[in-house]
XYZ file of C-alpha atoms in Angstrom:
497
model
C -24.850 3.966 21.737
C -26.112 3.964 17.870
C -27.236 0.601 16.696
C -25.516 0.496 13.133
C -26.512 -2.930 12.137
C -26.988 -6.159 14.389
C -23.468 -7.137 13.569
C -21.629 -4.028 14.352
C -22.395 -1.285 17.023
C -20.506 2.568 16.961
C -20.710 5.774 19.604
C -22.219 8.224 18.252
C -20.293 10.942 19.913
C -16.409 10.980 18.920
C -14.226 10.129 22.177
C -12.297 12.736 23.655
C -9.295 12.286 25.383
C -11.344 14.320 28.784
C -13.551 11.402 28.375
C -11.043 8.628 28.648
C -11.140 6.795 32.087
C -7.719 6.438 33.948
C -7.055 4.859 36.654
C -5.742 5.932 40.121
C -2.456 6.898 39.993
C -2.032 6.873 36.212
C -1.801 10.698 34.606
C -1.837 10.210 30.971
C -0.317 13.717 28.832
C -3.247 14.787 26.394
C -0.102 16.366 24.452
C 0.774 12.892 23.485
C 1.310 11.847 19.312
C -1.134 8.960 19.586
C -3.784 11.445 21.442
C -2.869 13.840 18.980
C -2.948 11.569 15.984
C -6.644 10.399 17.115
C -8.148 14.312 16.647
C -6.833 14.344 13.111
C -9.258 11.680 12.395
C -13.077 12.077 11.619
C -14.238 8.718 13.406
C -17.663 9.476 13.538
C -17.908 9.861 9.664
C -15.373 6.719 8.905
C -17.817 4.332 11.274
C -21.078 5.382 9.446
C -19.728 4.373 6.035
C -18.102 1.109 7.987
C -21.074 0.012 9.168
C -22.706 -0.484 5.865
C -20.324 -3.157 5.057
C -22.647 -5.467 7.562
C -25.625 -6.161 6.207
C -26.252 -9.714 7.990
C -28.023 -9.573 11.109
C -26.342 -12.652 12.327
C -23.476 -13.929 14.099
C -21.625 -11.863 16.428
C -21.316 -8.124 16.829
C -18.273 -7.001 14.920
C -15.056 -5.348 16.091
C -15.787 -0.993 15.931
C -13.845 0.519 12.884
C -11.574 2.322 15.198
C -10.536 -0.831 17.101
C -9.942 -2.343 13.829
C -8.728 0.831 11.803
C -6.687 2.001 14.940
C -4.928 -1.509 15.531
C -3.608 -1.896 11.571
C -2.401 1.828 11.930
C -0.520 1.155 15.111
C 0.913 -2.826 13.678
C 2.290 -0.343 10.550
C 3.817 1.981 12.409
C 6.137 -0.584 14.528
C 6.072 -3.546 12.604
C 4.564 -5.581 15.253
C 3.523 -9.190 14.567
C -0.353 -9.457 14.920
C 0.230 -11.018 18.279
C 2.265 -8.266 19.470
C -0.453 -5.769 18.405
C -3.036 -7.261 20.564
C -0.536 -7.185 23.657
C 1.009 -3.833 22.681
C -2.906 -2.533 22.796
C -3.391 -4.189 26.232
C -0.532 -2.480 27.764
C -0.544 0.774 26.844
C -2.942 3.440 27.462
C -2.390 5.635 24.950
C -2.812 2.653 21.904
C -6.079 1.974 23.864
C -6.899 5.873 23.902
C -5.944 5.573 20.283
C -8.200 2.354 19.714
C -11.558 3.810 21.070
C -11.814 2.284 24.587
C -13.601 4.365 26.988
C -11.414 3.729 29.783
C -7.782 1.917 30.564
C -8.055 -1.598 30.977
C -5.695 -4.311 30.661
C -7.289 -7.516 31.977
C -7.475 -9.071 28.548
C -6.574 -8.376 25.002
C -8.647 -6.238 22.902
C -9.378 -8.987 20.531
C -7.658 -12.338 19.525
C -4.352 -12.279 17.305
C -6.423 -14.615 14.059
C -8.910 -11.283 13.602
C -6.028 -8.958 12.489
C -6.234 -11.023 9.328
C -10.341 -10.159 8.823
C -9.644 -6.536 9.616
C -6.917 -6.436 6.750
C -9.525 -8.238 4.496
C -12.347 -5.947 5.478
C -10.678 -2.610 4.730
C -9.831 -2.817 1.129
C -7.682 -0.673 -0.397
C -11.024 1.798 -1.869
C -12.502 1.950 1.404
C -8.655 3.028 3.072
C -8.752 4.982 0.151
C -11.848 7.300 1.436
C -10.393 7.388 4.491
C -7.138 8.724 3.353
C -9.366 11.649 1.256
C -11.434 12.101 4.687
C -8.230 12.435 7.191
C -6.637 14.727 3.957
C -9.821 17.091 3.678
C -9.899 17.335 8.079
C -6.649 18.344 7.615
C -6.848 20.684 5.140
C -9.783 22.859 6.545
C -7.820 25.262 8.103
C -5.995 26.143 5.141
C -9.041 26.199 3.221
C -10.866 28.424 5.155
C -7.781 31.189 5.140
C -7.712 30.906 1.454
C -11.613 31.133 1.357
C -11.194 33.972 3.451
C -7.997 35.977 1.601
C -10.131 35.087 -1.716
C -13.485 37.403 -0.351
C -11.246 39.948 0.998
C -10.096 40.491 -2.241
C -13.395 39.880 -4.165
C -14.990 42.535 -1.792
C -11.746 45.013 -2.408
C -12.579 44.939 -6.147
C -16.377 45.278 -6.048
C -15.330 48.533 -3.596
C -13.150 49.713 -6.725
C -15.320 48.873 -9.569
C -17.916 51.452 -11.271
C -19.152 48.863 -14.199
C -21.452 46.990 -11.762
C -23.839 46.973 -14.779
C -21.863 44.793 -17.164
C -22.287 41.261 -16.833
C -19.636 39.107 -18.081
C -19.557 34.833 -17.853
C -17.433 33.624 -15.080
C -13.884 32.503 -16.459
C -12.607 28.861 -15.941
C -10.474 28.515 -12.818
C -7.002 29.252 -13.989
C -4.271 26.263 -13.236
C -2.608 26.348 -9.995
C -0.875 24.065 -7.978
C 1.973 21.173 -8.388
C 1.623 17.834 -9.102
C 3.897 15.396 -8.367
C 3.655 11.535 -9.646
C 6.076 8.506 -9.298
C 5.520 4.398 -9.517
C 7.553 1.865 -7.345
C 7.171 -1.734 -6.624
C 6.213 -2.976 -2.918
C 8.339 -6.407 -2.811
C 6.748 -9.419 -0.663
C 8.231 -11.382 1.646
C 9.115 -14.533 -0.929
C 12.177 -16.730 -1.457
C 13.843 -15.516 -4.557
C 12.219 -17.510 -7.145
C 14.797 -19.957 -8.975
C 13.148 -22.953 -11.445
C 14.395 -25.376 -10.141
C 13.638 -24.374 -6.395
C 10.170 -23.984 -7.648
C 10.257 -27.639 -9.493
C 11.459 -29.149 -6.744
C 8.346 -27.511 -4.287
C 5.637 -28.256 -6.768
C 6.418 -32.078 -7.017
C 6.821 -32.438 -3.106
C 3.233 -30.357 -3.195
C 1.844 -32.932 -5.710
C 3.094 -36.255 -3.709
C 1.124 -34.624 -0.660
C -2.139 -34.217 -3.170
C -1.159 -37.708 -4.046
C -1.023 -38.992 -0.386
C -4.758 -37.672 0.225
C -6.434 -39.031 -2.938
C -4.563 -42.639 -2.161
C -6.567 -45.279 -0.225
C -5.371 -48.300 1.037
C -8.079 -49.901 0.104
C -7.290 -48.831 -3.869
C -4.403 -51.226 -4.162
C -0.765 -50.343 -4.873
C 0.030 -46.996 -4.488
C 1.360 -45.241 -7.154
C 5.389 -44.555 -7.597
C 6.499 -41.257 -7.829
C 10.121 -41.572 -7.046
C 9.928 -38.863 -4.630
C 13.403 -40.171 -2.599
C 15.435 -40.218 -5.660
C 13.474 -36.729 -6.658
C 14.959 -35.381 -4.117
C 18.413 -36.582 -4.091
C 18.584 -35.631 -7.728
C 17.337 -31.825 -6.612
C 19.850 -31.914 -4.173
C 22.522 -32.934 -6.097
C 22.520 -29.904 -7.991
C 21.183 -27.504 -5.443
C 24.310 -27.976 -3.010
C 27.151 -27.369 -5.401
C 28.504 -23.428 -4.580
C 28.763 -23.430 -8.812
C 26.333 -24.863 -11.431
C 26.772 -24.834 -14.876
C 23.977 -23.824 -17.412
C 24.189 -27.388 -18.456
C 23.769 -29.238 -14.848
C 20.876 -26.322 -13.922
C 18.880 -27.661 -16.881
C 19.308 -31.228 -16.480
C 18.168 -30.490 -13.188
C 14.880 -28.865 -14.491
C 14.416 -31.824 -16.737
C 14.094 -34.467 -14.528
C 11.930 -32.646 -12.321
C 9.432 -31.970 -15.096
C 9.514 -35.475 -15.517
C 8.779 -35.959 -12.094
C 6.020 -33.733 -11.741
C 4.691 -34.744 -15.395
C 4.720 -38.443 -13.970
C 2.727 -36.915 -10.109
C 0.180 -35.360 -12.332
C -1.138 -38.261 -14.723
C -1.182 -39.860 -11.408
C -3.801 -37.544 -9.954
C -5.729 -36.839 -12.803
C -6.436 -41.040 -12.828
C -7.274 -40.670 -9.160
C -9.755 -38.137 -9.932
C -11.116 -39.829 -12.140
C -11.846 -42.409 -10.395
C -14.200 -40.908 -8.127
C -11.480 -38.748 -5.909
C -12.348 -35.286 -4.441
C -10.324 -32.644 -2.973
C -10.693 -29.903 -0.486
C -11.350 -26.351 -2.803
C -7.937 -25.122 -1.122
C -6.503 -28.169 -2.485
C -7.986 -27.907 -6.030
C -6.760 -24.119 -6.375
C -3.700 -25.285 -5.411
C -3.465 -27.896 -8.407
C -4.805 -25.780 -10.911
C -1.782 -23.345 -9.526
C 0.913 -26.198 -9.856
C -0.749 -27.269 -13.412
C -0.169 -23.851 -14.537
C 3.805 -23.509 -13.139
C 4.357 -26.864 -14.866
C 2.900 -25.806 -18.254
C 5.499 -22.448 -17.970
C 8.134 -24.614 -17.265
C 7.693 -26.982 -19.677
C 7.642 -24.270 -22.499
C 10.529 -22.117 -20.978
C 12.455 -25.529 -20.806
C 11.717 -26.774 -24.843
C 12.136 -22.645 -26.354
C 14.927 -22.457 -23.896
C 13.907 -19.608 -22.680
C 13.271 -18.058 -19.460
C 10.573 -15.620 -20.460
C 6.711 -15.983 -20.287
C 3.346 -14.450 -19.612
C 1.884 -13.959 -16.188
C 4.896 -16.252 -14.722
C 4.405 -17.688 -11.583
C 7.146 -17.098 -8.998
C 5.353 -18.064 -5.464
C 3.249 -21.092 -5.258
C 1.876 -19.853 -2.115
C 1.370 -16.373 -3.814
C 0.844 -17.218 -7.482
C -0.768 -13.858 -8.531
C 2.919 -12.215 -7.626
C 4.776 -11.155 -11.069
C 8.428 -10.283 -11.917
C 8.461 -6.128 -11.781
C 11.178 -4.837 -13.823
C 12.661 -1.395 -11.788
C 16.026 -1.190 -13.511
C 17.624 -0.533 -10.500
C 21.253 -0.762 -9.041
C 20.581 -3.126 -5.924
C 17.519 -5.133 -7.208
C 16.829 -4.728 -11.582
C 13.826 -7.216 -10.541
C 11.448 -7.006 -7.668
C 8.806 -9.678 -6.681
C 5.156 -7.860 -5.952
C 2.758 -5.405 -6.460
C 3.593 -2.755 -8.385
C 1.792 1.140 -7.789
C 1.344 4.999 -8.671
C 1.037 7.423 -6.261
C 0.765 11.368 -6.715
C 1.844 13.965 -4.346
C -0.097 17.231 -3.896
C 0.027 20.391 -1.115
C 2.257 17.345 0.957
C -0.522 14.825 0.810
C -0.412 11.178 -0.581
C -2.590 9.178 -2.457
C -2.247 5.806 -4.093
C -3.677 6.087 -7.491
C -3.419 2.693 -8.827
C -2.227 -0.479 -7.413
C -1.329 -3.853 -9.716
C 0.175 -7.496 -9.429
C 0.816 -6.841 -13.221
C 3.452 -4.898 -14.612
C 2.186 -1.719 -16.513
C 3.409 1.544 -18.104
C 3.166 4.171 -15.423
C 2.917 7.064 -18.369
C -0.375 5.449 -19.149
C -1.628 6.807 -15.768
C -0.962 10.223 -16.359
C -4.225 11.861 -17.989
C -6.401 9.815 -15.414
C -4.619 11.134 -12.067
C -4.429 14.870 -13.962
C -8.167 14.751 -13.715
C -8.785 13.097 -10.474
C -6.391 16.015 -9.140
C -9.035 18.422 -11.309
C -12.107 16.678 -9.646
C -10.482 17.464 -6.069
C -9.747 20.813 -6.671
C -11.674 22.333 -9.222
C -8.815 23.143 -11.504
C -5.904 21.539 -13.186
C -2.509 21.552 -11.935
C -0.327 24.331 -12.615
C 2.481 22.223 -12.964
C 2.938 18.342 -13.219
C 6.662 16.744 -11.992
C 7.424 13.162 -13.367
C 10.259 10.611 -14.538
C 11.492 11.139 -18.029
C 8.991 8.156 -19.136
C 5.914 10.219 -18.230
C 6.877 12.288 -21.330
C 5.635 10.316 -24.190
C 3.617 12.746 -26.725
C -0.203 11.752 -25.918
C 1.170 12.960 -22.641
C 2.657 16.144 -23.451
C -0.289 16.503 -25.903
C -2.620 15.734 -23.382
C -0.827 18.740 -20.646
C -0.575 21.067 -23.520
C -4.313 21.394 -24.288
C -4.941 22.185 -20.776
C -2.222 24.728 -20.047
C -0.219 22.416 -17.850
C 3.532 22.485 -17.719
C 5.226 18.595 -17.620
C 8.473 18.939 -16.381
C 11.653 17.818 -18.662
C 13.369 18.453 -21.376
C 11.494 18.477 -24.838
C 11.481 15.517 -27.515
C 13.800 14.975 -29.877
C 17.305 16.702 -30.558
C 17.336 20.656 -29.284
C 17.544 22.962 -31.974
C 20.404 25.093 -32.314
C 18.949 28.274 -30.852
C 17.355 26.802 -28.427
C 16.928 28.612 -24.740
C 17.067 26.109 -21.909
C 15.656 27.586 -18.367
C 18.529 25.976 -16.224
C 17.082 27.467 -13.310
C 13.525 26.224 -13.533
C 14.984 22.541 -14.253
C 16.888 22.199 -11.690
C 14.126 23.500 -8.992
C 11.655 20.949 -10.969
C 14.488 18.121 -9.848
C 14.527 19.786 -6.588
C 10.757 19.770 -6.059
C 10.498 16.159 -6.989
C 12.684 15.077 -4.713
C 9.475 15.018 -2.659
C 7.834 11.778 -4.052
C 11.823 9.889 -3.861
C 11.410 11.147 0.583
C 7.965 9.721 0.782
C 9.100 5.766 -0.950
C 11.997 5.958 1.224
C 10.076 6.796 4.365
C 7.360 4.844 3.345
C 9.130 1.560 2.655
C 11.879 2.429 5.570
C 9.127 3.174 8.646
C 5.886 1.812 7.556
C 6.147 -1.583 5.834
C 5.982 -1.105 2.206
C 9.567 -2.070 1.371
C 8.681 -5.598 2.799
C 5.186 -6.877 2.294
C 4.541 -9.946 4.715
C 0.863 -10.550 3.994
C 0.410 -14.069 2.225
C -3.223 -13.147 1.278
C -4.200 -11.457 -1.963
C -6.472 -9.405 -0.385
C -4.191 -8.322 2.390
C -1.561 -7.688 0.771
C -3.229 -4.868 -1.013
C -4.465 -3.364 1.824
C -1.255 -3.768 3.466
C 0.216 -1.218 1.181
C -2.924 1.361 0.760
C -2.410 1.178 5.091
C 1.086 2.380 4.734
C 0.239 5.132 2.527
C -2.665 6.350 5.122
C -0.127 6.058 8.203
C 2.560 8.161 5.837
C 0.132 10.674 5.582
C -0.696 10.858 9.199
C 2.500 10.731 10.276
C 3.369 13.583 7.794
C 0.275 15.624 9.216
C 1.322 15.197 12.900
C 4.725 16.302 11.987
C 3.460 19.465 10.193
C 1.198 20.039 13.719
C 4.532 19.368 15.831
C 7.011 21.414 13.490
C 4.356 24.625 13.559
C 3.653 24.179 17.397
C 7.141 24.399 17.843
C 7.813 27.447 15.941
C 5.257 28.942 17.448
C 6.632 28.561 21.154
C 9.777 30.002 20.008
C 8.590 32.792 18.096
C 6.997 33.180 21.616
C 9.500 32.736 23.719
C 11.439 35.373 21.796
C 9.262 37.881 21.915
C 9.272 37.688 25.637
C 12.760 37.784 25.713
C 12.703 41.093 23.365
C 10.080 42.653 25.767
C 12.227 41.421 29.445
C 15.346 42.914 27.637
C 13.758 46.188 26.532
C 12.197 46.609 29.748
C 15.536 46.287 31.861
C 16.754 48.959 29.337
């Protein structure tokens, strides 16, 4: 057992499924997915960079990264509630094969439900980020090595054939190779769709509760904030099936008035010596802010504004404008991802909406910094091809797919055939949002946290690119079989002729 820190303790040897204890009776398949799924991950190197994140010697020893890392994987792969992790982990071998035990047990749950929360907050989205590039590079060391090997085959065929071994000539830049494919999509959270006066009516009720804390008996009267006639007057207009323009702002007005009246009430309670929990003073400065939107939305009559808050609970949520059929707006975090030799990475993840096109030049050369080259190709949404972009993919001898600016001139030659397999080809990114937001969480974000919330996401785009890599394994184990079972077939046949 290595000793990474006096909070947290890893194996130095990665567990094998041999190595897992099972009980009497109990014969576990080692061709399982989840036994399968655990060799495509380096553990050994993950927990060495995990244990740096401890650097206090006290308190208790922390959970191992692949108890922690192994439980979010499995909660985004089924959905399971935090509480049915920790059971689903206790009963089943395989999750606990998966999880890093050293042997079946099921007396107790692996850990308590509350510490899903600090694993979320530990693994941030840059460290799931390494671990994405470190399961992506295990994975792709096979293919590397046979186009390692294919490339010195070749370089030794040509030093065989070549007489000028006396000329020395600069090695050439890398040419482009390879096809990159980038997209943006919003991750909506779990929220109420935001309405004003819905979110009037729970900021006053919040601010008579701030108002109930700060009030001692002892003070004198309490102060009147109406909050029974608040209500009925929220109600009155919140029931009726149709609302005028003209009844929904009345509606707002009075509760501005309400809260306007709650705060001057708390701000004279403050002053007066008061204090409030820190939870309870972010939460004012939140409520502050939502009533200073409102107010101006409500005297421009408009219903525009910067940074606009549409969750108290989850005030650093923004409208994202997608444009699209079922929902033009979506509620959350908005992020880039590229696609490249079937691998996903998240390249940038935001609470604030942005121009994806902006993105363009800065994934181009993380994809050159991988590689050693720039892409051969690049496939992206019309708005990707602004000119800095197509400027930008020019000077480097990179194709961006599309149409050029501007009206076609007359004589103009359009390669039907290469457009229509660029539409084809990019129908890659559209699969992995769909599966991504259909099996593994991200089309409903239920984390409350900030924090969590972004690792959330950046944990359903590692499990996509597992489960993509396990289905690759599966899909060339079973071609192999048959191409094996038909060449005994071919030989049984010939022989009975």
């Amino acid at each position: 057992m290595h000793l990474g820190d006096d909070m947290y303790k890893f194996s130095d040897n990665q567990l094998k499924f041999s190595d897992f204890g099972q009980p009497v009776g109990m014969k576990m398949n080692p061709e399982n997915r989840w036994v399968k799924k655990a060799e495509l991950i380096p553990w050994d190197e993950i927990e060495k960079r995990y244990a740096a994140l401890f650097t206090n010697k006290k308190g208790n020893v922390a959970k191992a990264l692949r108890m922690a890392l192994g439980a979010l994987i499995i909660q985004t792969e089924y959905g399971y509630s935090d509480e049915e992790t920790a059971l689903q982990i206790q009963e089943g071998g395989y999750l606990q094969f998966f999880c890093g035990y050293k042997e079946y047990d099921d007396s107790k749950p692996p850990f308590d439900a509350s510490t899903m929360v600090y694993f979320r907050k530990r693994l941030t989205p840059e460290i799931l980020g390494e671990i994405n590039e470190l399961i992506i590079k295990k994975a792709s060391e096979p293919k590397k090595k046979s186009d390692a090997e294919a490339v010195s085959e070749e370089k030794k065929d040509a030093d065989e054939t070549d007489d000028s071994n006396d000329d020395h000539h600069d090695p050439e830049p890398p040419a482009n190779s390879g096809t990159l494919i980038v997209d943006a999509t919003c991750a909506p959270s779990n929220i109420e769709y935001p309405q004003d006066l819905s979110l009037l009516n729970e900021g006053r009720e919040k601010l008579e509760q701030i108002i109930d804390e700060l009030y001692n008996p002892q003070d004198g009267v309490k102060p009147r904030t109406y909050r029974k006639q608040a209500h009925k007057d929220y109600l009155k207009t919140a029931r009726k099936r149709r609302k005028s323009a003209k009844e929904i702002r009345k509606a707002i007005g009075k509760q501005l008035r309400y809260m306007k009246r709650d705060v001057g009430h708390i701000d004279k309670l403050l002053k007066q010596g008061k204090s409030l929990a820190p939870n309870k003073e972010k939460q004012l400065e939140v409520l502050k802010t939502l009533y200073e939107q409102q107010q101006t939305m409500y005297q421009n009559k408009t219903h525009k504004i910067a940074d606009r808050i549409v969750s108290i609970a989850q005030p650093w949520l923004r409208p994202i404008v997608r444009g699209k059929i079922k929902a033009p707006v979506e509620f959350g975090a908005k992020l880039d991802i590229s696609i490249s030799d079937g691998f996903v990475r998240l390249e940038r993840l935001s609470f604030d909406a942005y121009n994806e096109s902006e993105n363009l030049s800065e994934i181009v050369e993380r994809y050159k910094i991988r590689t050693g080259h720039y892409p051969e190709c690049v496939l992206a949404d019309k708005i990707y091809r602004n000119r800095n972009n197509l400027n930008y993919c020019k000077e480097r001898g990179i194709r961006l797919s599309g149409p050029a600016l501007g009206r076609p001139p007359k004589d103009a030659v359009i390669n039907k055939k290469q457009a229509y397999k660029d539409n084809c080809d990019r129908v890659e990114v559209k699969r992995a949002f769909s599966l991504a937001k259909g099996k593994y969480g991200l089309g409903l974000i239920r984390s409350r946290l900030k924090e969590t919330t972004q690792s959330a996401i950046a944990l359903s785009i590692l499990a996509l690119n597992l489960g993509r890599i396990w289905c690759a394994l599966l899909h060339f184990l079973f071609e192999l079989l048959f191409s094996y079972d038909f060449l005994n077939c071919r030989e049984k046949t010939a022989f009975v002729q």
